[in-house]
PDB file of C-alpha atoms in Angstrom:
ATOM      1  CA  UNK O   8     -24.656  10.810 -33.715  1.00  0.00           C
ATOM      2  CA  UNK O   9     -26.067   9.784 -37.099  1.00  0.00           C
ATOM      3  CA  UNK O  10     -27.650  12.281 -39.447  1.00  0.00           C
ATOM      4  CA  UNK O  11     -31.429  12.542 -39.017  1.00  0.00           C
ATOM      5  CA  UNK O  12     -33.514  10.897 -41.750  1.00  0.00           C
ATOM      6  CA  UNK O  13     -34.794  13.096 -44.577  1.00  0.00           C
ATOM      7  CA  UNK O  14     -38.372  12.971 -43.256  1.00  0.00           C
ATOM      8  CA  UNK O  15     -37.207  14.322 -39.896  1.00  0.00           C
ATOM      9  CA  UNK O  16     -35.161  17.073 -41.549  1.00  0.00           C
ATOM     10  CA  UNK O  17     -38.202  18.008 -43.635  1.00  0.00           C
ATOM     11  CA  UNK O  18     -40.262  18.172 -40.428  1.00  0.00           C
ATOM     12  CA  UNK O  19     -37.728  20.578 -38.895  1.00  0.00           C
ATOM     13  CA  UNK O  20     -37.734  22.650 -42.075  1.00  0.00           C
ATOM     14  CA  UNK O  21     -41.516  22.912 -41.863  1.00  0.00           C
ATOM     15  CA  UNK O  22     -41.237  24.116 -38.268  1.00  0.00           C
ATOM     16  CA  UNK O  23     -38.611  26.682 -39.258  1.00  0.00           C
ATOM     17  CA  UNK O  24     -40.758  27.828 -42.170  1.00  0.00           C
ATOM     18  CA  UNK O  25     -43.742  28.269 -39.862  1.00  0.00           C
ATOM     19  CA  UNK O  26     -41.601  30.314 -37.475  1.00  0.00           C
ATOM     20  CA  UNK O  27     -40.360  32.465 -40.357  1.00  0.00           C
ATOM     21  CA  UNK O  28     -43.997  33.235 -41.173  1.00  0.00           C
ATOM     22  CA  UNK O  29     -44.653  34.227 -37.539  1.00  0.00           C
ATOM     23  CA  UNK O  30     -46.455  31.030 -36.547  1.00  0.00           C
ATOM     24  CA  UNK O  31     -45.205  30.029 -33.082  1.00  0.00           C
ATOM     25  CA  UNK O  32     -46.746  26.591 -33.639  1.00  0.00           C
ATOM     26  CA  UNK O  33     -43.590  25.862 -35.568  1.00  0.00           C
ATOM     27  CA  UNK O  34     -41.874  25.309 -32.215  1.00  0.00           C
ATOM     28  CA  UNK O  35     -43.789  22.031 -31.924  1.00  0.00           C
ATOM     29  CA  UNK O  36     -41.772  20.630 -34.837  1.00  0.00           C
ATOM     30  CA  UNK O  37     -38.440  20.565 -33.020  1.00  0.00           C
ATOM     31  CA  UNK O  38     -36.804  18.049 -30.707  1.00  0.00           C
ATOM     32  CA  UNK O  39     -35.474  19.833 -27.615  1.00  0.00           C
ATOM     33  CA  UNK O  40     -34.011  16.728 -25.986  1.00  0.00           C
ATOM     34  CA  UNK O  41     -30.244  16.339 -25.543  1.00  0.00           C
ATOM     35  CA  UNK O  42     -30.136  14.134 -28.652  1.00  0.00           C
ATOM     36  CA  UNK O  43     -32.234  16.656 -30.564  1.00  0.00           C
ATOM     37  CA  UNK O  44     -29.864  19.428 -29.525  1.00  0.00           C
ATOM     38  CA  UNK O  45     -26.803  17.625 -30.883  1.00  0.00           C
ATOM     39  CA  UNK O  46     -28.641  16.389 -33.984  1.00  0.00           C
ATOM     40  CA  UNK O  47     -29.544  19.987 -34.837  1.00  0.00           C
ATOM     41  CA  UNK O  48     -25.875  20.617 -35.599  1.00  0.00           C
ATOM     42  CA  UNK O  49     -26.284  18.423 -38.678  1.00  0.00           C
ATOM     43  CA  UNK O  50     -27.768  21.580 -40.179  1.00  0.00           C
ATOM     44  CA  UNK O  51     -24.174  22.790 -40.647  1.00  0.00           C
ATOM     45  CA  UNK O  52     -23.685  19.965 -43.166  1.00  0.00           C
ATOM     46  CA  UNK O  53     -27.102  20.361 -44.785  1.00  0.00           C
ATOM     47  CA  UNK O  54     -26.701  24.105 -45.308  1.00  0.00           C
ATOM     48  CA  UNK O  55     -23.025  24.021 -46.381  1.00  0.00           C
ATOM     49  CA  UNK O  56     -23.668  23.447 -50.116  1.00  0.00           C
ATOM     50  CA  UNK O  57     -26.068  26.403 -50.206  1.00  0.00           C
ATOM     51  CA  UNK O  58     -23.569  28.546 -48.360  1.00  0.00           C
ATOM     52  CA  UNK O  59     -20.872  27.498 -50.836  1.00  0.00           C
ATOM     53  CA  UNK O  60     -23.119  28.566 -53.723  1.00  0.00           C
ATOM     54  CA  UNK O  61     -23.684  31.951 -52.096  1.00  0.00           C
ATOM     55  CA  UNK O  62     -19.969  32.482 -51.572  1.00  0.00           C
ATOM     56  CA  UNK O  63     -19.165  31.333 -55.102  1.00  0.00           C
ATOM     57  CA  UNK O  64     -21.756  33.711 -56.532  1.00  0.00           C
ATOM     58  CA  UNK O  65     -20.370  36.589 -54.468  1.00  0.00           C
ATOM     59  CA  UNK O  66     -16.829  36.008 -55.652  1.00  0.00           C
ATOM     60  CA  UNK O  67     -17.831  35.446 -59.282  1.00  0.00           C
ATOM     61  CA  UNK O  68     -19.467  38.876 -59.225  1.00  0.00           C
ATOM     62  CA  UNK O  69     -16.380  40.518 -57.703  1.00  0.00           C
ATOM     63  CA  UNK O  70     -14.750  43.201 -59.823  1.00  0.00           C
ATOM     64  CA  UNK O  71     -11.255  42.019 -59.009  1.00  0.00           C
ATOM     65  CA  UNK O  72      -9.818  38.496 -59.234  1.00  0.00           C
ATOM     66  CA  UNK O  73      -9.790  36.614 -55.948  1.00  0.00           C
ATOM     67  CA  UNK O  74      -7.235  33.986 -54.921  1.00  0.00           C
ATOM     68  CA  UNK O  75      -9.049  30.649 -54.732  1.00  0.00           C
ATOM     69  CA  UNK O  76      -7.301  28.716 -51.930  1.00  0.00           C
ATOM     70  CA  UNK O  77      -6.940  31.561 -49.404  1.00  0.00           C
ATOM     71  CA  UNK O  78     -10.570  32.499 -50.033  1.00  0.00           C
ATOM     72  CA  UNK O  79     -11.743  28.907 -49.648  1.00  0.00           C
ATOM     73  CA  UNK O  80      -9.851  28.505 -46.375  1.00  0.00           C
ATOM     74  CA  UNK O  81     -11.029  31.866 -44.979  1.00  0.00           C
ATOM     75  CA  UNK O  82     -14.673  31.280 -45.922  1.00  0.00           C
ATOM     76  CA  UNK O  83     -14.631  27.722 -44.563  1.00  0.00           C
ATOM     77  CA  UNK O  84     -13.143  28.815 -41.259  1.00  0.00           C
ATOM     78  CA  UNK O  85     -15.588  31.704 -41.025  1.00  0.00           C
ATOM     79  CA  UNK O  86     -18.516  29.369 -41.712  1.00  0.00           C
ATOM     80  CA  UNK O  87     -17.459  26.864 -39.053  1.00  0.00           C
ATOM     81  CA  UNK O  88     -16.588  29.563 -36.530  1.00  0.00           C
ATOM     82  CA  UNK O  89     -20.063  31.032 -36.914  1.00  0.00           C
ATOM     83  CA  UNK O  90     -21.607  27.673 -36.060  1.00  0.00           C
ATOM     84  CA  UNK O  91     -19.426  27.307 -32.962  1.00  0.00           C
ATOM     85  CA  UNK O  92     -19.153  30.861 -31.635  1.00  0.00           C
ATOM     86  CA  UNK O  93     -22.841  31.712 -31.293  1.00  0.00           C
ATOM     87  CA  UNK O  94     -23.829  28.638 -29.262  1.00  0.00           C
ATOM     88  CA  UNK O  95     -20.925  29.289 -26.884  1.00  0.00           C
ATOM     89  CA  UNK O  96     -21.773  32.983 -26.550  1.00  0.00           C
ATOM     90  CA  UNK O  97     -25.455  32.146 -26.079  1.00  0.00           C
ATOM     91  CA  UNK O  98     -24.629  30.106 -22.971  1.00  0.00           C
ATOM     92  CA  UNK O  99     -23.395  33.243 -21.233  1.00  0.00           C
ATOM     93  CA  UNK O 100     -26.058  35.554 -22.630  1.00  0.00           C
ATOM     94  CA  UNK O 101     -28.970  33.297 -21.626  1.00  0.00           C
ATOM     95  CA  UNK O 102     -27.501  32.888 -18.145  1.00  0.00           C
ATOM     96  CA  UNK O 103     -26.931  36.639 -17.809  1.00  0.00           C
ATOM     97  CA  UNK O 104     -30.557  37.382 -18.680  1.00  0.00           C
ATOM     98  CA  UNK O 105     -31.903  34.559 -16.517  1.00  0.00           C
ATOM     99  CA  UNK O 106     -33.332  32.550 -19.399  1.00  0.00           C
ATOM    100  CA  UNK O 107     -30.882  29.640 -19.439  1.00  0.00           C
ATOM    101  CA  UNK O 108     -33.864  27.268 -19.653  1.00  0.00           C
ATOM    102  CA  UNK O 109     -34.432  28.618 -23.187  1.00  0.00           C
ATOM    103  CA  UNK O 110     -30.904  27.919 -24.367  1.00  0.00           C
ATOM    104  CA  UNK O 111     -31.621  24.543 -25.975  1.00  0.00           C
ATOM    105  CA  UNK O 112     -34.740  25.726 -27.850  1.00  0.00           C
ATOM    106  CA  UNK O 113     -32.803  28.791 -29.012  1.00  0.00           C
ATOM    107  CA  UNK O 114     -29.951  26.770 -30.473  1.00  0.00           C
ATOM    108  CA  UNK O 115     -32.111  23.988 -31.925  1.00  0.00           C
ATOM    109  CA  UNK O 116     -34.488  26.386 -33.684  1.00  0.00           C
ATOM    110  CA  UNK O 117     -31.642  28.610 -34.860  1.00  0.00           C
ATOM    111  CA  UNK O 118     -29.734  25.653 -36.288  1.00  0.00           C
ATOM    112  CA  UNK O 119     -32.687  24.197 -38.179  1.00  0.00           C
ATOM    113  CA  UNK O 120     -33.871  27.649 -39.258  1.00  0.00           C
ATOM    114  CA  UNK O 121     -30.614  28.107 -41.124  1.00  0.00           C
ATOM    115  CA  UNK O 122     -32.216  25.962 -43.856  1.00  0.00           C
ATOM    116  CA  UNK O 123     -34.906  28.591 -44.406  1.00  0.00           C
ATOM    117  CA  UNK O 124     -32.355  31.399 -44.276  1.00  0.00           C
ATOM    118  CA  UNK O 125     -30.099  29.843 -46.889  1.00  0.00           C
ATOM    119  CA  UNK O 126     -33.064  29.027 -49.133  1.00  0.00           C
ATOM    120  CA  UNK O 127     -34.204  32.658 -48.957  1.00  0.00           C
ATOM    121  CA  UNK O 128     -30.746  33.830 -50.045  1.00  0.00           C
ATOM    122  CA  UNK O 129     -30.506  31.284 -52.851  1.00  0.00           C
ATOM    123  CA  UNK O 130     -33.679  32.541 -54.566  1.00  0.00           C
ATOM    124  CA  UNK O 131     -32.131  35.866 -55.682  1.00  0.00           C
ATOM    125  CA  UNK O 132     -28.908  34.069 -56.610  1.00  0.00           C
ATOM    126  CA  UNK O 133     -30.874  31.655 -58.806  1.00  0.00           C
ATOM    127  CA  UNK O 134     -32.756  34.569 -60.353  1.00  0.00           C
ATOM    128  CA  UNK O 135     -29.360  36.102 -61.113  1.00  0.00           C
ATOM    129  CA  UNK O 136     -29.281  33.899 -64.197  1.00  0.00           C
ATOM    130  CA  UNK O 137     -31.979  36.069 -65.786  1.00  0.00           C
ATOM    131  CA  UNK O 138     -31.783  39.322 -63.790  1.00  0.00           C
ATOM    132  CA  UNK O 139     -29.109  42.013 -63.885  1.00  0.00           C
ATOM    133  CA  UNK O 140     -26.539  41.980 -61.078  1.00  0.00           C
ATOM    134  CA  UNK O 141     -27.794  45.236 -59.585  1.00  0.00           C
ATOM    135  CA  UNK O 142     -31.286  43.800 -59.135  1.00  0.00           C
ATOM    136  CA  UNK O 143     -29.879  40.618 -57.604  1.00  0.00           C
ATOM    137  CA  UNK O 144     -27.866  42.757 -55.161  1.00  0.00           C
ATOM    138  CA  UNK O 145     -31.042  44.650 -54.231  1.00  0.00           C
ATOM    139  CA  UNK O 146     -32.959  41.410 -53.711  1.00  0.00           C
ATOM    140  CA  UNK O 147     -30.161  40.026 -51.538  1.00  0.00           C
ATOM    141  CA  UNK O 148     -30.210  43.214 -49.468  1.00  0.00           C
ATOM    142  CA  UNK O 149     -33.999  42.882 -49.041  1.00  0.00           C
ATOM    143  CA  UNK O 150     -33.631  39.230 -47.967  1.00  0.00           C
ATOM    144  CA  UNK O 151     -30.958  40.263 -45.479  1.00  0.00           C
ATOM    145  CA  UNK O 152     -33.315  42.886 -44.064  1.00  0.00           C
TER     146      UNK O 152
END
């Protein structure tokens, strides 16, 4: 399945941004078809550079030296596992609660919303160029909350 065009990705981002602001109209921006479901996993590729920046920032701020290759392998596996594990677990959870018909919208919106999540985390990291590390850590904690 080819990567969606930039205009389509931007449309999904807008829907995710609207959802993040509490506007349920953002749901109208997503494609809940079978193709749309599988295309939403392109978000793993789109978000990966931002995730890599977050991980790099975290390890650059570490007090102790960190081995590069084992860290790269562990973080990469963790990243990919997160993208695979939740959708599999969600199959069983949505069936258990009797909302299996909401599985596809759940996964599609979650996948595309990862763009908004990563952008929110990158703001404090970018501000880390001019702010002290303690303030960046506080901002990251607030974003997490």
